[in-house]
mmCIF file of C-alpha atoms and ligand atoms in Angstrom:
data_model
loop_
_atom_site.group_PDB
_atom_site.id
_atom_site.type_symbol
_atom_site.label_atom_id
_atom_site.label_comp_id
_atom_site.label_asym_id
_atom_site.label_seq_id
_atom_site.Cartn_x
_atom_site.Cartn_y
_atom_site.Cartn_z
ATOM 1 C CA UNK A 1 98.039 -112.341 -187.373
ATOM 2 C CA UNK A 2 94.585 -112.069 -185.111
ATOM 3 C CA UNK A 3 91.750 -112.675 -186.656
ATOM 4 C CA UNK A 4 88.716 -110.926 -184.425
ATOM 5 C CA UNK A 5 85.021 -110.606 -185.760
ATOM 6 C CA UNK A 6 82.692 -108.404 -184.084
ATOM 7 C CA UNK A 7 78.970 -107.522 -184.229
ATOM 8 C CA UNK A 8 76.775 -105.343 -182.468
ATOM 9 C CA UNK A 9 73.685 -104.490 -182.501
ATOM 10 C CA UNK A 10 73.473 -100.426 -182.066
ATOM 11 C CA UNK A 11 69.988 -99.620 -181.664
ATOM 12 C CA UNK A 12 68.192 -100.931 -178.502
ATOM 13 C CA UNK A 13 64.340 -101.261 -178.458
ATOM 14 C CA UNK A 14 63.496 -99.504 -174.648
ATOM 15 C CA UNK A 15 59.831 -100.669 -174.673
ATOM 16 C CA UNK A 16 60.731 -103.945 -172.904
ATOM 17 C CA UNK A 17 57.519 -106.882 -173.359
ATOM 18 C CA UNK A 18 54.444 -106.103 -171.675
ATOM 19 C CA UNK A 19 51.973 -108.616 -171.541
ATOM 20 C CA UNK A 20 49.748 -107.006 -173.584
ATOM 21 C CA UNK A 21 52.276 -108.000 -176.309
ATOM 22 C CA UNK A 22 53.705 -111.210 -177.744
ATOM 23 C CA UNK A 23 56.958 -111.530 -179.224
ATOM 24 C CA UNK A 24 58.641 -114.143 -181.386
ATOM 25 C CA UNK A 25 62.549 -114.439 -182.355
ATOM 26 C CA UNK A 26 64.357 -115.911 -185.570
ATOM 27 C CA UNK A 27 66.807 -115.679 -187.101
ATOM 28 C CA UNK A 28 66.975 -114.849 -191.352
ATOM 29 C CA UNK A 29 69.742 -112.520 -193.331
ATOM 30 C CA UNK A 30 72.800 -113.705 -191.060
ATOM 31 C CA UNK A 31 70.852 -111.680 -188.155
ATOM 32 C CA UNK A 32 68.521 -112.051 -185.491
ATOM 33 C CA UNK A 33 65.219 -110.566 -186.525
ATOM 34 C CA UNK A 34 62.723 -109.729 -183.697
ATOM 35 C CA UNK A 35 58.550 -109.118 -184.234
ATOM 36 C CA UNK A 36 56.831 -107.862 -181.421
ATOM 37 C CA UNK A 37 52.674 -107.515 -181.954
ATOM 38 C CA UNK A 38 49.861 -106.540 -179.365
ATOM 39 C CA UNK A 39 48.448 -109.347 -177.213
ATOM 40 C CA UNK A 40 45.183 -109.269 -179.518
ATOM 41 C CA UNK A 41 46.750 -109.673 -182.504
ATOM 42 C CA UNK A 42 46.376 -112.682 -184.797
ATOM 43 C CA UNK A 43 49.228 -115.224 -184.021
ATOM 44 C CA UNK A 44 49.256 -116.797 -187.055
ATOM 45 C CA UNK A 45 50.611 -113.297 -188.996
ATOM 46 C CA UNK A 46 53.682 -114.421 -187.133
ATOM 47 C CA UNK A 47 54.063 -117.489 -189.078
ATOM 48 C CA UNK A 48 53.097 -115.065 -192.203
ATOM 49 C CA UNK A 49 55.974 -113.265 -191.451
ATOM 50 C CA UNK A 50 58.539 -116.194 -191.086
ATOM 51 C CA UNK A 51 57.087 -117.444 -194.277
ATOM 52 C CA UNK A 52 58.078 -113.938 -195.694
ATOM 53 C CA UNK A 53 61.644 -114.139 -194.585
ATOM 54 C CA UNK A 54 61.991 -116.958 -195.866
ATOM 55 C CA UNK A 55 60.879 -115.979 -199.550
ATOM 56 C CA UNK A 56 63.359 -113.156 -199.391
ATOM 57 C CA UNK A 57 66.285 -114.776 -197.766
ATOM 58 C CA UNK A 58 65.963 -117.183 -200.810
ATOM 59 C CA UNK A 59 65.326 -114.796 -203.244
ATOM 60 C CA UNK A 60 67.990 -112.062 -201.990
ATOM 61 C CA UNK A 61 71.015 -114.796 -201.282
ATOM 62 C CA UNK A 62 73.817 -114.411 -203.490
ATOM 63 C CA UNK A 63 75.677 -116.957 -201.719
ATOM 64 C CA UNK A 64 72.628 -119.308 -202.746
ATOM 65 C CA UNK A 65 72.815 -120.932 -205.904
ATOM 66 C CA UNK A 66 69.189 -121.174 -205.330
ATOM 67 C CA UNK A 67 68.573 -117.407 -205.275
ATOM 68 C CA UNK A 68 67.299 -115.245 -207.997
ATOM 69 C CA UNK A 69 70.393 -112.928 -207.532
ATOM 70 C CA UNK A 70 71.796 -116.443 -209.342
ATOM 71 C CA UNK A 71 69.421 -116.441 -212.453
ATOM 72 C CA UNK A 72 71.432 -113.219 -213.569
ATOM 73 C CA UNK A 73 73.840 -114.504 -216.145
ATOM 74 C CA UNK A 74 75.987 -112.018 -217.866
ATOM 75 C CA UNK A 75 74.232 -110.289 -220.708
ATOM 76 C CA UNK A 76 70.941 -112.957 -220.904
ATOM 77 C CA UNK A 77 67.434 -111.229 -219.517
ATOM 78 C CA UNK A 78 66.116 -112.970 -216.858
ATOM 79 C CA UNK A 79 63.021 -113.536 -214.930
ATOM 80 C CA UNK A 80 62.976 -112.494 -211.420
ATOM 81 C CA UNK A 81 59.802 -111.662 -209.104
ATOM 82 C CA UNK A 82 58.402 -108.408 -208.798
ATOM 83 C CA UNK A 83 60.125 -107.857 -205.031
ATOM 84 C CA UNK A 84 63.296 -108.495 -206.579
ATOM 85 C CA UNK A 85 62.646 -106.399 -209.523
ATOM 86 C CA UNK A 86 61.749 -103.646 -207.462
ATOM 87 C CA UNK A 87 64.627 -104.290 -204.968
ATOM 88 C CA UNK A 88 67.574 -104.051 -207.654
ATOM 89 C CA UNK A 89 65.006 -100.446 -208.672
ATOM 90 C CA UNK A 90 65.365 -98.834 -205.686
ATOM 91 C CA UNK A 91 69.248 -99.857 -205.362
ATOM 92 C CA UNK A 92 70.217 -98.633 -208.597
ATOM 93 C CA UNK A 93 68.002 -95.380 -208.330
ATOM 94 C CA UNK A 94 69.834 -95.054 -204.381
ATOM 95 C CA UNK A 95 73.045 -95.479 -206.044
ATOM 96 C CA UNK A 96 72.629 -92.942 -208.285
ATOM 97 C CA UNK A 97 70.913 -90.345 -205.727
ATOM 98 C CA UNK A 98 73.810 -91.119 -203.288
ATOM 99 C CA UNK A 99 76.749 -90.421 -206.390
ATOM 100 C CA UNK A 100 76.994 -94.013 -205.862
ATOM 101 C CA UNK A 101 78.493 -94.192 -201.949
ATOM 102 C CA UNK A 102 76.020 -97.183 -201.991
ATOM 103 C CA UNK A 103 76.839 -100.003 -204.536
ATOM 104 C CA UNK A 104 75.208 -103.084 -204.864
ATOM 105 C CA UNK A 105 78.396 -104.326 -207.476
ATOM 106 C CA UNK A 106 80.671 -104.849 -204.548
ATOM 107 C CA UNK A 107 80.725 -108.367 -203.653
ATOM 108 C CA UNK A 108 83.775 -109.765 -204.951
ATOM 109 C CA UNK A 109 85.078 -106.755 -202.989
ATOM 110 C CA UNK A 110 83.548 -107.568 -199.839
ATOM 111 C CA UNK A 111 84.488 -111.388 -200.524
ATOM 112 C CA UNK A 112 87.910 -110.335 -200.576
ATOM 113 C CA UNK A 113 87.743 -108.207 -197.188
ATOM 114 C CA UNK A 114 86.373 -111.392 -195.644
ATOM 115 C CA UNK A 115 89.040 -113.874 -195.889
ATOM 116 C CA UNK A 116 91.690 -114.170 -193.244
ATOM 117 C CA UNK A 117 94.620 -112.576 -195.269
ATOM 118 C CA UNK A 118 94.309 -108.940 -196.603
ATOM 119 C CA UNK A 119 93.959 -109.018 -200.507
ATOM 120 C CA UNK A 120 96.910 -107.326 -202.167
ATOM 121 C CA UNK A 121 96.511 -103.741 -204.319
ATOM 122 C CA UNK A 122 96.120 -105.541 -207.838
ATOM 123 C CA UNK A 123 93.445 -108.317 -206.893
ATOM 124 C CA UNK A 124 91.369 -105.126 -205.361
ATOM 125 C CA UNK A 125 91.952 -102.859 -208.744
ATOM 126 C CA UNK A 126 90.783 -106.143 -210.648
ATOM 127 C CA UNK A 127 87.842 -107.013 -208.429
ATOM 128 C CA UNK A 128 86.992 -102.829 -208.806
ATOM 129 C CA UNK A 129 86.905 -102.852 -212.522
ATOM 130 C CA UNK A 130 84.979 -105.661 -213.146
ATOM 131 C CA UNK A 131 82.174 -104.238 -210.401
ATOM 132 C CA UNK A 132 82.667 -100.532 -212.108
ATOM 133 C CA UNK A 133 81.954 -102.243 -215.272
ATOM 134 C CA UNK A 134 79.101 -104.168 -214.437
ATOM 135 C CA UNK A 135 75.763 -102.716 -215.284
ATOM 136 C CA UNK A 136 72.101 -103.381 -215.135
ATOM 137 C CA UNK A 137 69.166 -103.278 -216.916
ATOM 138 C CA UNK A 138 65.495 -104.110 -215.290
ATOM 139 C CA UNK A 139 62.366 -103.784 -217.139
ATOM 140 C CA UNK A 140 59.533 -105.138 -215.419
ATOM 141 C CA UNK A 141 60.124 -108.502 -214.292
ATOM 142 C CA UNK A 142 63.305 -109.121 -216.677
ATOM 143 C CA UNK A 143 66.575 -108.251 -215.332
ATOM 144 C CA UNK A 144 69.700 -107.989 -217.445
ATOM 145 C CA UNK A 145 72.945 -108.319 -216.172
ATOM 146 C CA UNK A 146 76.273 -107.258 -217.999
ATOM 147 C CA UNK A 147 79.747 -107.389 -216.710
ATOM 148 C CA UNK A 148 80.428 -110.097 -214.295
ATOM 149 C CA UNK A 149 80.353 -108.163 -210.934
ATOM 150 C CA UNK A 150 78.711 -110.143 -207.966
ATOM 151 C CA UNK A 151 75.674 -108.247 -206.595
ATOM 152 C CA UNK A 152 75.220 -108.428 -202.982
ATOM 153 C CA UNK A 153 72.010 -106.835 -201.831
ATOM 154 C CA UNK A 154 73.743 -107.124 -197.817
ATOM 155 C CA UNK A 155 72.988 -103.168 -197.620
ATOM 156 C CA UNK A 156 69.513 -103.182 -198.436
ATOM 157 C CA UNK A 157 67.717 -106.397 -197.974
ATOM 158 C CA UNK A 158 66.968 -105.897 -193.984
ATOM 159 C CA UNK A 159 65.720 -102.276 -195.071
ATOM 160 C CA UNK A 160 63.467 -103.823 -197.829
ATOM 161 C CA UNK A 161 62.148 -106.789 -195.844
ATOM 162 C CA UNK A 162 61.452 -104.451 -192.684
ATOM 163 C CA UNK A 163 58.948 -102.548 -194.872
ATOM 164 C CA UNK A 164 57.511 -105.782 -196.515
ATOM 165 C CA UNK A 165 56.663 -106.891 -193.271
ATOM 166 C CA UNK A 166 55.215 -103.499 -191.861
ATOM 167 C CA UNK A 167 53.020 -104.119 -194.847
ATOM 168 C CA UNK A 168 51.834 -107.194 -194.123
ATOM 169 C CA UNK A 169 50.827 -105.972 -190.458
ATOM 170 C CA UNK A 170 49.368 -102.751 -191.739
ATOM 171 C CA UNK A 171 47.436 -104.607 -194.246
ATOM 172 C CA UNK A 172 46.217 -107.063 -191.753
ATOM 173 C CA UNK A 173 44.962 -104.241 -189.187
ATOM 174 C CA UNK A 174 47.435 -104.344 -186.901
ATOM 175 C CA UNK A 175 47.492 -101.139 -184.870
ATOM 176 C CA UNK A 176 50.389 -101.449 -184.021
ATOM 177 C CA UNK A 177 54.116 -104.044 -184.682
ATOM 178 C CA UNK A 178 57.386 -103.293 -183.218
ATOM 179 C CA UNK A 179 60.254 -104.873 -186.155
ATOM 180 C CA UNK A 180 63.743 -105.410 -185.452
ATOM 181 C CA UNK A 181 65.313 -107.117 -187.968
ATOM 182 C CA UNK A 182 69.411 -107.088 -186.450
ATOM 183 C CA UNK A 183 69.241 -103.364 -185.946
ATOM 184 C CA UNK A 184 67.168 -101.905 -188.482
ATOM 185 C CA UNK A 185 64.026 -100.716 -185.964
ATOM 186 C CA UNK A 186 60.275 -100.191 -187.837
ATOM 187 C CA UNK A 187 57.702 -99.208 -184.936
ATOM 188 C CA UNK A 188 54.458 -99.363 -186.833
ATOM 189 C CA UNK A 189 51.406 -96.998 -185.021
ATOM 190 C CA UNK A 190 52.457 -96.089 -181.433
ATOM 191 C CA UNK A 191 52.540 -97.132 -177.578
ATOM 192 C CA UNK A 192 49.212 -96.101 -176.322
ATOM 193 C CA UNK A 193 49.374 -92.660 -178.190
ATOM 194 C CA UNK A 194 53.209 -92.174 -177.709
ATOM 195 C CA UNK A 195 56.128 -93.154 -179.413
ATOM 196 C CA UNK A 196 57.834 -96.188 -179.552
ATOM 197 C CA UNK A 197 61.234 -95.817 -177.521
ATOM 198 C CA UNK A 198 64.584 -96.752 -178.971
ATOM 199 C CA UNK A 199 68.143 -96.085 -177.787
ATOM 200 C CA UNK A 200 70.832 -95.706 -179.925
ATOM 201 C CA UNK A 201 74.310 -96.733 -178.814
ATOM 202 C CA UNK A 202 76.971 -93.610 -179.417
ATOM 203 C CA UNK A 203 79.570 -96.127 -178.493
ATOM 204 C CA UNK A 204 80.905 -93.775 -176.428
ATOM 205 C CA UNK A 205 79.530 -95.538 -172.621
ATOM 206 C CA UNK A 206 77.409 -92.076 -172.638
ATOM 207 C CA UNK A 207 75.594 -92.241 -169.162
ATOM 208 C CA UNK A 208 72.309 -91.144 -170.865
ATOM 209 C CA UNK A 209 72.485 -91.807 -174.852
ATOM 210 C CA UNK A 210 70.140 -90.879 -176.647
ATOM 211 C CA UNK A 211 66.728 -92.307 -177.221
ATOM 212 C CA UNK A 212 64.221 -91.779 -180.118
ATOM 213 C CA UNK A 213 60.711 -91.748 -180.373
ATOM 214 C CA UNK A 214 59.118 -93.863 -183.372
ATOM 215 C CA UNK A 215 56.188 -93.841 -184.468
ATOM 216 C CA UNK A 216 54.975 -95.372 -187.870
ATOM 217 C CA UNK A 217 59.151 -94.614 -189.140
ATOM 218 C CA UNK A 218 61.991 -96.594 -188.831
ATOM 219 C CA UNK A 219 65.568 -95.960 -187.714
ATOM 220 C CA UNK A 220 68.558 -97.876 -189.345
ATOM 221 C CA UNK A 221 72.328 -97.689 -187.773
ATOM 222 C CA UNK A 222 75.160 -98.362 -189.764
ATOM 223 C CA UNK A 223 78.668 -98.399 -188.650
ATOM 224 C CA UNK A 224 82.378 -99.409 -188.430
ATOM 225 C CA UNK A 225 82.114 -101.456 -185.309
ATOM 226 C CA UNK A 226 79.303 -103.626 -186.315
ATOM 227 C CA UNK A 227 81.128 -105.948 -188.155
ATOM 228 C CA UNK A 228 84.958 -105.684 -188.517
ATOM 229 C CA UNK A 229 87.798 -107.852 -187.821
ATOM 230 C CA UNK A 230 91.347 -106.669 -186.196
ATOM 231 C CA UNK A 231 94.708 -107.202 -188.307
ATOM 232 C CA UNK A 232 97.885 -105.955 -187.112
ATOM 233 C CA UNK A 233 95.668 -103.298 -184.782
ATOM 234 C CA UNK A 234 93.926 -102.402 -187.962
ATOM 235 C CA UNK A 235 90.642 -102.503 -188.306
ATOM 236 C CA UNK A 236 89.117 -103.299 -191.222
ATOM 237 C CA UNK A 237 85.459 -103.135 -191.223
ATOM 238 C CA UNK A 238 82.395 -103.893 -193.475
ATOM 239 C CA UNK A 239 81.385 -101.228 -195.422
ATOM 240 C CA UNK A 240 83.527 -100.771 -198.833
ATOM 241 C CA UNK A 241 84.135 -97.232 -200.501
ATOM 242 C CA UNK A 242 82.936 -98.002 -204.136
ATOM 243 C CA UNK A 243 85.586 -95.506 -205.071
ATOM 244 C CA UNK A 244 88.677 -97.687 -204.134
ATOM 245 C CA UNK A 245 87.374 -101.160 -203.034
ATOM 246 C CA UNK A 246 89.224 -100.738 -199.488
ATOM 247 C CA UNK A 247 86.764 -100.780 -196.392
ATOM 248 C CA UNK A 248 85.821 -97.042 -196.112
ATOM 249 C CA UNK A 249 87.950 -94.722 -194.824
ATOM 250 C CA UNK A 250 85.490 -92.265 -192.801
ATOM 251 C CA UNK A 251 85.273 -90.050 -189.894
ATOM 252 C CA UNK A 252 82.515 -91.358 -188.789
ATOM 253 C CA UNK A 253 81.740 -94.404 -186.133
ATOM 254 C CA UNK A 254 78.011 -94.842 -187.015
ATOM 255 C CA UNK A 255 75.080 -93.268 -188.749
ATOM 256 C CA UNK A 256 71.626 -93.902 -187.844
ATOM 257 C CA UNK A 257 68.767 -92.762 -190.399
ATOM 258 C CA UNK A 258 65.839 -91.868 -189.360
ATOM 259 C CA UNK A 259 62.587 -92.276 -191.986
ATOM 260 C CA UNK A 260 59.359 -93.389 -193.117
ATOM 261 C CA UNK A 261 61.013 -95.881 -195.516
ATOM 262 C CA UNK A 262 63.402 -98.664 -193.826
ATOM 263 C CA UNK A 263 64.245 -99.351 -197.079
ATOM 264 C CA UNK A 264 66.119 -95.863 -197.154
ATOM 265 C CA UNK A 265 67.183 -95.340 -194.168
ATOM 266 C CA UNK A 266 68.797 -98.738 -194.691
ATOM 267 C CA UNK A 267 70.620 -97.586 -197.613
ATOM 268 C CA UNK A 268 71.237 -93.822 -196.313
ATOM 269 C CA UNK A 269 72.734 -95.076 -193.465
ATOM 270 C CA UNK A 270 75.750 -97.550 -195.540
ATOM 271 C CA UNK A 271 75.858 -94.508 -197.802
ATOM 272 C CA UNK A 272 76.506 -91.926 -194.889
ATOM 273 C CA UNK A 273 79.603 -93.738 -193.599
ATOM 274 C CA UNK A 274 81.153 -94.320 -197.059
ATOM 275 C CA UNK A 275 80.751 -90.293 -197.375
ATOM 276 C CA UNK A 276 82.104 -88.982 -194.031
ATOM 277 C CA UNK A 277 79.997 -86.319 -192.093
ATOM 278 C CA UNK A 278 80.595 -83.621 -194.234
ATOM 279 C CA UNK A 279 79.356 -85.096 -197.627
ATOM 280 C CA UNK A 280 76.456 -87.384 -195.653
ATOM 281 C CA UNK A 281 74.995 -83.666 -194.526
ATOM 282 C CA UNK A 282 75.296 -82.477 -197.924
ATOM 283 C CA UNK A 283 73.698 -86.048 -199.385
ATOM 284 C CA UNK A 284 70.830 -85.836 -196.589
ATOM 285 C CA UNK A 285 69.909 -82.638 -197.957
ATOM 286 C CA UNK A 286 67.929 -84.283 -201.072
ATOM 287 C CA UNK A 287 66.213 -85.818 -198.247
ATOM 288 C CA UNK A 288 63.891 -83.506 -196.405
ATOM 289 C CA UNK A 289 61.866 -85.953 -194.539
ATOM 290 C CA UNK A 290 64.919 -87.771 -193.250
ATOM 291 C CA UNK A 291 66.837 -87.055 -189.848
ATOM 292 C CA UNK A 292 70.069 -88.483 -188.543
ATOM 293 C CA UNK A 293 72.179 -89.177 -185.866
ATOM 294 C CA UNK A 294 75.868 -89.188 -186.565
ATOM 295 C CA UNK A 295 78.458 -90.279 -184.353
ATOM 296 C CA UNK A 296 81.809 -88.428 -184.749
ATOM 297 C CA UNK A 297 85.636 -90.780 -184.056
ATOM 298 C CA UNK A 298 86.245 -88.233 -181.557
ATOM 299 C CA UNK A 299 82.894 -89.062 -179.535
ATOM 300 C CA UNK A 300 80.765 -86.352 -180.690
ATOM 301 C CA UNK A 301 77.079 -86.680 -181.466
ATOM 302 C CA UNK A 302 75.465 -84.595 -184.064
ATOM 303 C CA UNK A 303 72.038 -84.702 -185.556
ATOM 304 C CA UNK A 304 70.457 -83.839 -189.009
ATOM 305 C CA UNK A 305 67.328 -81.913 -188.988
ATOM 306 C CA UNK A 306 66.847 -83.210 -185.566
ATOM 307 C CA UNK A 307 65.183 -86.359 -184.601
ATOM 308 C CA UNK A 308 62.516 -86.574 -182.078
ATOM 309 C CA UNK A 309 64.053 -87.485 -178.956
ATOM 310 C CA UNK A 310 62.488 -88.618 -175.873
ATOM 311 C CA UNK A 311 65.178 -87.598 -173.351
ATOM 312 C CA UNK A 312 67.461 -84.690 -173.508
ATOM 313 C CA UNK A 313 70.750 -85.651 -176.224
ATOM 314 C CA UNK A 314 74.154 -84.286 -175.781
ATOM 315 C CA UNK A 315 75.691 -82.879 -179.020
HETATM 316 P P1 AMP B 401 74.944 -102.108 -193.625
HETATM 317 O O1 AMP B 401 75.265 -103.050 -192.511
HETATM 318 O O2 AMP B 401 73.491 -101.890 -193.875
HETATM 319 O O3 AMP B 401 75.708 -100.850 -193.552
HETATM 320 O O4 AMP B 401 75.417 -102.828 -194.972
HETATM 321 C C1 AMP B 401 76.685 -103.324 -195.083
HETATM 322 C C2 AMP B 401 76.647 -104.492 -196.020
HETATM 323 O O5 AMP B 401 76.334 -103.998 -197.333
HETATM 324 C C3 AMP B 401 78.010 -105.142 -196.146
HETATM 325 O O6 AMP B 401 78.098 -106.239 -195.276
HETATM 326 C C4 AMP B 401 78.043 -105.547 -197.603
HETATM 327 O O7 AMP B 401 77.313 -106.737 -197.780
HETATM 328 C C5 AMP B 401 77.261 -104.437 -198.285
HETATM 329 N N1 AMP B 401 78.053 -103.248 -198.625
HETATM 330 C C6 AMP B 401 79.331 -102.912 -198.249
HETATM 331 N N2 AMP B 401 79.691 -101.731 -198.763
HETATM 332 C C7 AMP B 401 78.623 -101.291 -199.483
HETATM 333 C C8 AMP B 401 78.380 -100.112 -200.256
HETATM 334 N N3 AMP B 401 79.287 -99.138 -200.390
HETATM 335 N N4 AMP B 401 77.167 -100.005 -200.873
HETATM 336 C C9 AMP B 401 76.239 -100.978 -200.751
HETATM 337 N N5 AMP B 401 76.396 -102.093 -200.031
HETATM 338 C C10 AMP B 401 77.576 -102.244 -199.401
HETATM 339 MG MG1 MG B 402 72.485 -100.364 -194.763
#
């Protein structure tokens, strides 16, 4: 057996560094995250920033036993900070508004997916039950947790950050900030009046893919060839139906969401490919501000309530 783990990074910021702009790299949530500012901006907000990711990545680790995610015992209130309080919010009100295609219960399940061998039919039903029976309660800063499912906030937490961040540089006057935290693209304000430029990979080699225009919205890509690994010429990828615990059987490669909120299009995106095209059009519906981008198995592009693009897109 051939163990093979991929990642890719599917949206591709076309604005290139100018010198009126200064960048600076790290790397936080398993990914690299990227913050590009104008020349005249304040360096220290980069070190603002960094200090940010750091918070979160401590606070939204469930791997750490450090974390907040950690302080949630079964059935005793805890405290948590108000980010993570209003993190675990907007998951469990996305979970409900997608019929629960995005589920933040899943991480024994995704544990499971992870290891070399391929967990048998009765571990998943176990590890699917316990999340399906794990619930939450949050009221203000005190969080209960019942059931023993292992939250994993992997979904949302590059979303949530990505608009933490665009706060920070909105806050702090910045005209405009270019975020790229592994993929999931904020362009705060615009390039000299236009929009921010950002090319989406349709995985398909397309001569001319497409390329979006941002400004002041973000646009998040989720899909089946970010992170998957090969058994047997199976590939079994990262993004777990909620309804069965196996990785999600969909007919779509990728789905990239298109909003004001990074926090949602983080979460719309992980909910589209759970759904499938058909029932991601119907979900995006409740959505009006939102477009998409979908990108078929057989090759084909389609939009939702179409995007601005900057060059001409073949559907
Ligand atoms: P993304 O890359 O944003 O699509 O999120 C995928 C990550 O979210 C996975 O690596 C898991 O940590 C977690 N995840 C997997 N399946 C789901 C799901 N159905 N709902 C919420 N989070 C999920
Ligand atoms: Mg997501």
């Amino acid at each position: 057996m051939k163990k093979l783990l991929f990642m890719l990074i599917p949206l591709l910021l076309l604005c290139g560094c100018q010198k009126q702009e200064q960048t600076q790299t790290a790397y936080f949530f398993d990914t690299v995250v990227s913050i590009t500012l104008p020349q005249d901006a304040d360096p220290t907000l980069f070190d603002e920033a960094w200090a940010l990711c750091t918070t979160y990545q401590q606070a939204f680790d469930r791997f750490s036993e450090n974390s907040e995610l950690a302080r949630l015992l079964p059935e005793i209130p805890a405290v948590v900070s108000a980010e993570t309080a209003q993190i675990l919010t907007e998951a469990t009100r996305l979970s409900e508004a997608t019929d629960g295609a995005f589920d933040i219960r899943l991480g024994d399940l995704s544990d499971l997916w992870n290891q070399q061998t391929l967990p048998d039919a009765d571990t998943i039903q176990k590890a699917l039950e316990v999340a399906q029976a794990t619930t939450l309660t949050i009221e203000g800063n005190f969080v209960t947790q019942r059931g023993a499912g292992s939250l994993d906030l992997g979904g949302i937490a590059k979303g949530y950050v990505t608009d933490r961040l665009a706060e920070l540089f909105r806050e702090a006057g910045c005209a405009s900030a270019i975020l790229n935290l592994g993929g999931n693209v904020y362009c705060l304000g615009n390039k000299k009046g236009e929009p921010f430029k950002v090319g989406i990979d349709t995985l398909m080699n397309q001569p001319n893919p497409p390329v979006l225009g941002l400004s002041d919205q973000a646009a998040v890509t989720a899909g089946v060839t970010q992170r998957y690994k090969m058994i047997n010429g199976v590939r079994y990828h990262h993004i777990i139906d909620p309804k069965t615990g196996m990785p999600a059987k969909t007919d779509l490669l990728s789905a990239t969401i298109i909003a004001d909120s990074a926090t949602l299009a983080d979460v719309l995106s992980t909910a589209c490919i759970v759904l499938g095209q058909k029932k991601a059009e119907e979900l995006l519906k409740q959505f009006p501000d939102v477009s998409a981008v979908l990108v078929l198995e057989n090759g084909t592009v389609t939009t939702v309530r179409d995007p601005l693009f900057v060059n001409t897109v073949q559907k």
